[in-house]
Amino acid sequence: MSALMRSSVQPVVKALASRSNVSVNTCRHFLWYGNKKEVRFPKDIDHATGEERLVRLAIAKGIKDPFDIQEQVRGPGTKENPNIIQTFEGTRLIGCKCEEESTTIKYMWLHLDEPKRCECGFWFKAVPARKFWEEVAGQ
């Protein structure tokens, strides 16, 4: 099948090569010998659109975890100094690994600005998340 395709494509490629500064190297590869400054390979960010593009721009700007989904190490977790959890909505479901060697996770719902205590004694508080897309949208 590839031999049939190669023989049907070659006349078209040779015709294109004779009209411009394109050189043909094997059956499907083009080498540009023109102005090399004009040729540029697109990067991943050039192909990305929508949410993926915003996340890539945020990471390039230095925001390592835009959606705050990576595992966090608990801080002091007292009532006066709770562990801060960012949320884009009014609530967020979090999981607490209460003991170091535990294989289970205790889940609980956090509501904005309402500190909540886990069964293990650590306190957590949900705060509004940083809207990274407003910072990187202009790029």
mmCIF file of C-alpha atoms in Angstrom:
data_model
loop_
_atom_site.group_PDB
_atom_site.id
_atom_site.type_symbol
_atom_site.label_atom_id
_atom_site.label_comp_id
_atom_site.label_asym_id
_atom_site.label_seq_id
_atom_site.Cartn_x
_atom_site.Cartn_y
_atom_site.Cartn_z
ATOM 1 C CA MET A 1 0.000 0.000 0.000
ATOM 2 C CA SER A 2 2.792 2.440 0.829
ATOM 3 C CA ALA A 3 4.492 1.729 -2.506
ATOM 4 C CA LEU A 4 1.261 2.573 -4.311
ATOM 5 C CA MET A 5 0.855 5.761 -2.257
ATOM 6 C CA ARG A 6 4.502 6.708 -2.781
ATOM 7 C CA SER A 7 4.223 6.349 -6.553
ATOM 8 C CA SER A 8 1.010 8.405 -6.671
ATOM 9 C CA VAL A 9 2.395 11.223 -4.511
ATOM 10 C CA GLN A 10 5.844 11.549 -6.089
ATOM 11 C CA PRO A 11 4.782 13.384 -9.297
ATOM 12 C CA VAL A 12 2.965 16.018 -7.237
ATOM 13 C CA VAL A 13 5.935 16.471 -4.914
ATOM 14 C CA LYS A 14 8.386 16.759 -7.810
ATOM 15 C CA ALA A 15 6.163 19.351 -9.492
ATOM 16 C CA LEU A 16 6.050 21.407 -6.299
ATOM 17 C CA ALA A 17 9.792 21.098 -5.847
ATOM 18 C CA SER A 18 10.515 22.346 -9.350
ATOM 19 C CA ARG A 19 8.410 25.507 -8.825
ATOM 20 C CA SER A 20 9.815 26.654 -5.491
ATOM 21 C CA ASN A 21 12.888 26.400 -3.314
ATOM 22 C CA VAL A 22 11.742 23.125 -1.781
ATOM 23 C CA SER A 23 13.941 20.074 -1.985
ATOM 24 C CA VAL A 24 12.502 16.590 -1.704
ATOM 25 C CA ASN A 25 14.247 14.115 0.586
ATOM 26 C CA THR A 26 12.697 10.601 0.374
ATOM 27 C CA CYS A 27 8.991 10.101 -0.146
ATOM 28 C CA ARG A 28 7.294 12.436 2.363
ATOM 29 C CA HIS A 29 9.922 14.766 3.813
ATOM 30 C CA PHE A 30 10.414 18.350 2.757
ATOM 31 C CA LEU A 31 13.555 20.344 3.467
ATOM 32 C CA TRP A 32 13.292 24.104 3.184
ATOM 33 C CA TYR A 33 16.401 25.759 1.793
ATOM 34 C CA GLY A 34 14.877 29.214 1.569
ATOM 35 C CA ASN A 35 15.153 31.835 4.274
ATOM 36 C CA LYS A 36 15.716 29.734 7.393
ATOM 37 C CA LYS A 37 14.703 32.573 9.702
ATOM 38 C CA GLU A 38 11.114 32.273 8.488
ATOM 39 C CA VAL A 39 10.828 28.579 9.351
ATOM 40 C CA ARG A 40 9.760 27.968 12.954
ATOM 41 C CA PHE A 41 8.479 24.876 14.652
ATOM 42 C CA PRO A 42 5.438 25.611 16.808
ATOM 43 C CA LYS A 43 5.693 25.022 20.527
ATOM 44 C CA ASP A 44 3.045 23.319 22.658
ATOM 45 C CA ILE A 45 1.662 26.659 23.804
ATOM 46 C CA ASP A 46 1.020 27.654 20.174
ATOM 47 C CA HIS A 47 -1.311 24.674 19.699
ATOM 48 C CA ALA A 48 -3.066 24.882 23.068
ATOM 49 C CA THR A 49 -6.452 26.554 23.381
ATOM 50 C CA GLY A 50 -8.951 27.264 26.130
ATOM 51 C CA GLU A 51 -8.283 25.968 29.617
ATOM 52 C CA GLU A 52 -5.151 24.068 28.576
ATOM 53 C CA ARG A 53 -3.585 27.284 27.218
ATOM 54 C CA LEU A 54 -4.388 29.204 30.410
ATOM 55 C CA VAL A 55 -2.867 26.459 32.563
ATOM 56 C CA ARG A 56 0.293 26.346 30.409
ATOM 57 C CA LEU A 57 0.626 30.142 30.598
ATOM 58 C CA ALA A 58 0.151 30.049 34.381
ATOM 59 C CA ILE A 59 2.843 27.383 34.774
ATOM 60 C CA ALA A 60 5.176 29.382 32.516
ATOM 61 C CA LYS A 61 4.534 32.445 34.701
ATOM 62 C CA GLY A 62 5.567 30.512 37.817
ATOM 63 C CA ILE A 63 2.250 29.324 39.237
ATOM 64 C CA LYS A 64 3.189 25.677 39.797
ATOM 65 C CA ASP A 65 -0.237 24.338 40.820
ATOM 66 C CA PRO A 66 -2.954 26.596 39.329
ATOM 67 C CA PHE A 67 -5.906 24.509 40.538
ATOM 68 C CA ASP A 68 -4.377 23.660 43.933
ATOM 69 C CA ILE A 69 -4.735 19.897 43.479
ATOM 70 C CA GLN A 70 -1.314 18.701 44.630
ATOM 71 C CA GLU A 71 -0.938 17.065 48.012
ATOM 72 C CA GLN A 72 -0.185 19.578 50.751
ATOM 73 C CA VAL A 73 1.777 19.063 53.933
ATOM 74 C CA ARG A 74 -0.282 19.995 56.972
ATOM 75 C CA GLY A 75 0.842 22.957 58.960
ATOM 76 C CA PRO A 76 0.160 23.633 62.640
ATOM 77 C CA GLY A 77 -3.600 23.155 62.128
ATOM 78 C CA THR A 78 -4.766 24.901 65.305
ATOM 79 C CA LYS A 79 -8.054 26.755 65.568
ATOM 80 C CA GLU A 80 -6.219 30.100 65.532
ATOM 81 C CA ASN A 81 -3.888 29.048 62.678
ATOM 82 C CA PRO A 82 -5.756 26.519 60.486
ATOM 83 C CA ASN A 83 -4.439 24.862 57.322
ATOM 84 C CA ILE A 84 -5.505 27.059 54.401
ATOM 85 C CA ILE A 85 -7.291 25.381 51.481
ATOM 86 C CA GLN A 86 -8.088 27.369 48.336
ATOM 87 C CA THR A 87 -11.422 26.950 46.550
ATOM 88 C CA PHE A 88 -12.912 28.385 43.355
ATOM 89 C CA GLU A 89 -16.451 27.735 44.563
ATOM 90 C CA GLY A 90 -18.191 28.102 47.895
ATOM 91 C CA THR A 91 -17.255 24.605 49.049
ATOM 92 C CA ARG A 92 -14.486 22.079 48.566
ATOM 93 C CA LEU A 93 -14.113 18.402 49.385
ATOM 94 C CA ILE A 94 -10.765 17.633 51.018
ATOM 95 C CA GLY A 95 -9.128 14.482 52.300
ATOM 96 C CA CYS A 96 -7.022 14.291 55.452
ATOM 97 C CA LYS A 97 -4.530 11.504 56.016
ATOM 98 C CA CYS A 98 -4.777 11.631 59.770
ATOM 99 C CA GLU A 99 -1.837 9.389 60.679
ATOM 100 C CA GLU A 100 1.537 9.083 58.955
ATOM 101 C CA GLU A 101 1.270 5.326 58.366
ATOM 102 C CA SER A 102 -2.478 5.298 57.677
ATOM 103 C CA THR A 103 -3.790 3.798 54.444
ATOM 104 C CA THR A 104 -7.183 5.485 54.717
ATOM 105 C CA ILE A 105 -8.218 9.052 54.006
ATOM 106 C CA LYS A 106 -10.927 10.952 55.907
ATOM 107 C CA TYR A 107 -12.959 13.220 53.632
ATOM 108 C CA MET A 108 -14.892 16.318 54.658
ATOM 109 C CA TRP A 109 -16.558 19.328 53.071
ATOM 110 C CA LEU A 110 -15.149 22.800 53.738
ATOM 111 C CA HIS A 111 -17.213 25.964 53.287
ATOM 112 C CA LEU A 112 -15.729 29.410 52.646
ATOM 113 C CA ASP A 113 -14.347 31.139 55.740
ATOM 114 C CA GLU A 114 -15.707 28.485 58.122
ATOM 115 C CA PRO A 115 -12.887 26.624 59.896
ATOM 116 C CA LYS A 116 -13.570 22.934 60.357
ATOM 117 C CA ARG A 117 -11.872 20.349 62.555
ATOM 118 C CA CYS A 118 -10.938 16.880 61.285
ATOM 119 C CA GLU A 119 -11.379 13.787 63.461
ATOM 120 C CA CYS A 120 -7.616 13.779 64.093
ATOM 121 C CA GLY A 121 -7.681 17.301 65.573
ATOM 122 C CA PHE A 122 -6.268 19.391 62.699
ATOM 123 C CA TRP A 123 -8.203 22.474 61.631
ATOM 124 C CA PHE A 124 -8.795 23.521 58.007
ATOM 125 C CA LYS A 125 -10.212 26.694 56.480
ATOM 126 C CA ALA A 126 -11.362 27.346 52.894
ATOM 127 C CA VAL A 127 -10.455 30.698 51.319
ATOM 128 C CA PRO A 128 -11.156 32.082 47.825
ATOM 129 C CA ALA A 129 -8.601 30.855 45.301
ATOM 130 C CA ARG A 130 -6.357 33.038 43.203
ATOM 131 C CA LYS A 131 -7.926 33.619 39.772
ATOM 132 C CA PHE A 132 -4.837 32.852 37.732
ATOM 133 C CA TRP A 133 -6.652 33.123 34.385
ATOM 134 C CA GLU A 134 -7.146 36.876 34.895
ATOM 135 C CA GLU A 135 -3.397 37.309 35.386
ATOM 136 C CA VAL A 136 -2.318 35.346 32.291
ATOM 137 C CA ALA A 137 -5.222 36.027 29.888
ATOM 138 C CA GLY A 138 -3.519 39.056 28.322
ATOM 139 C CA GLN A 139 -0.484 37.063 27.178
#
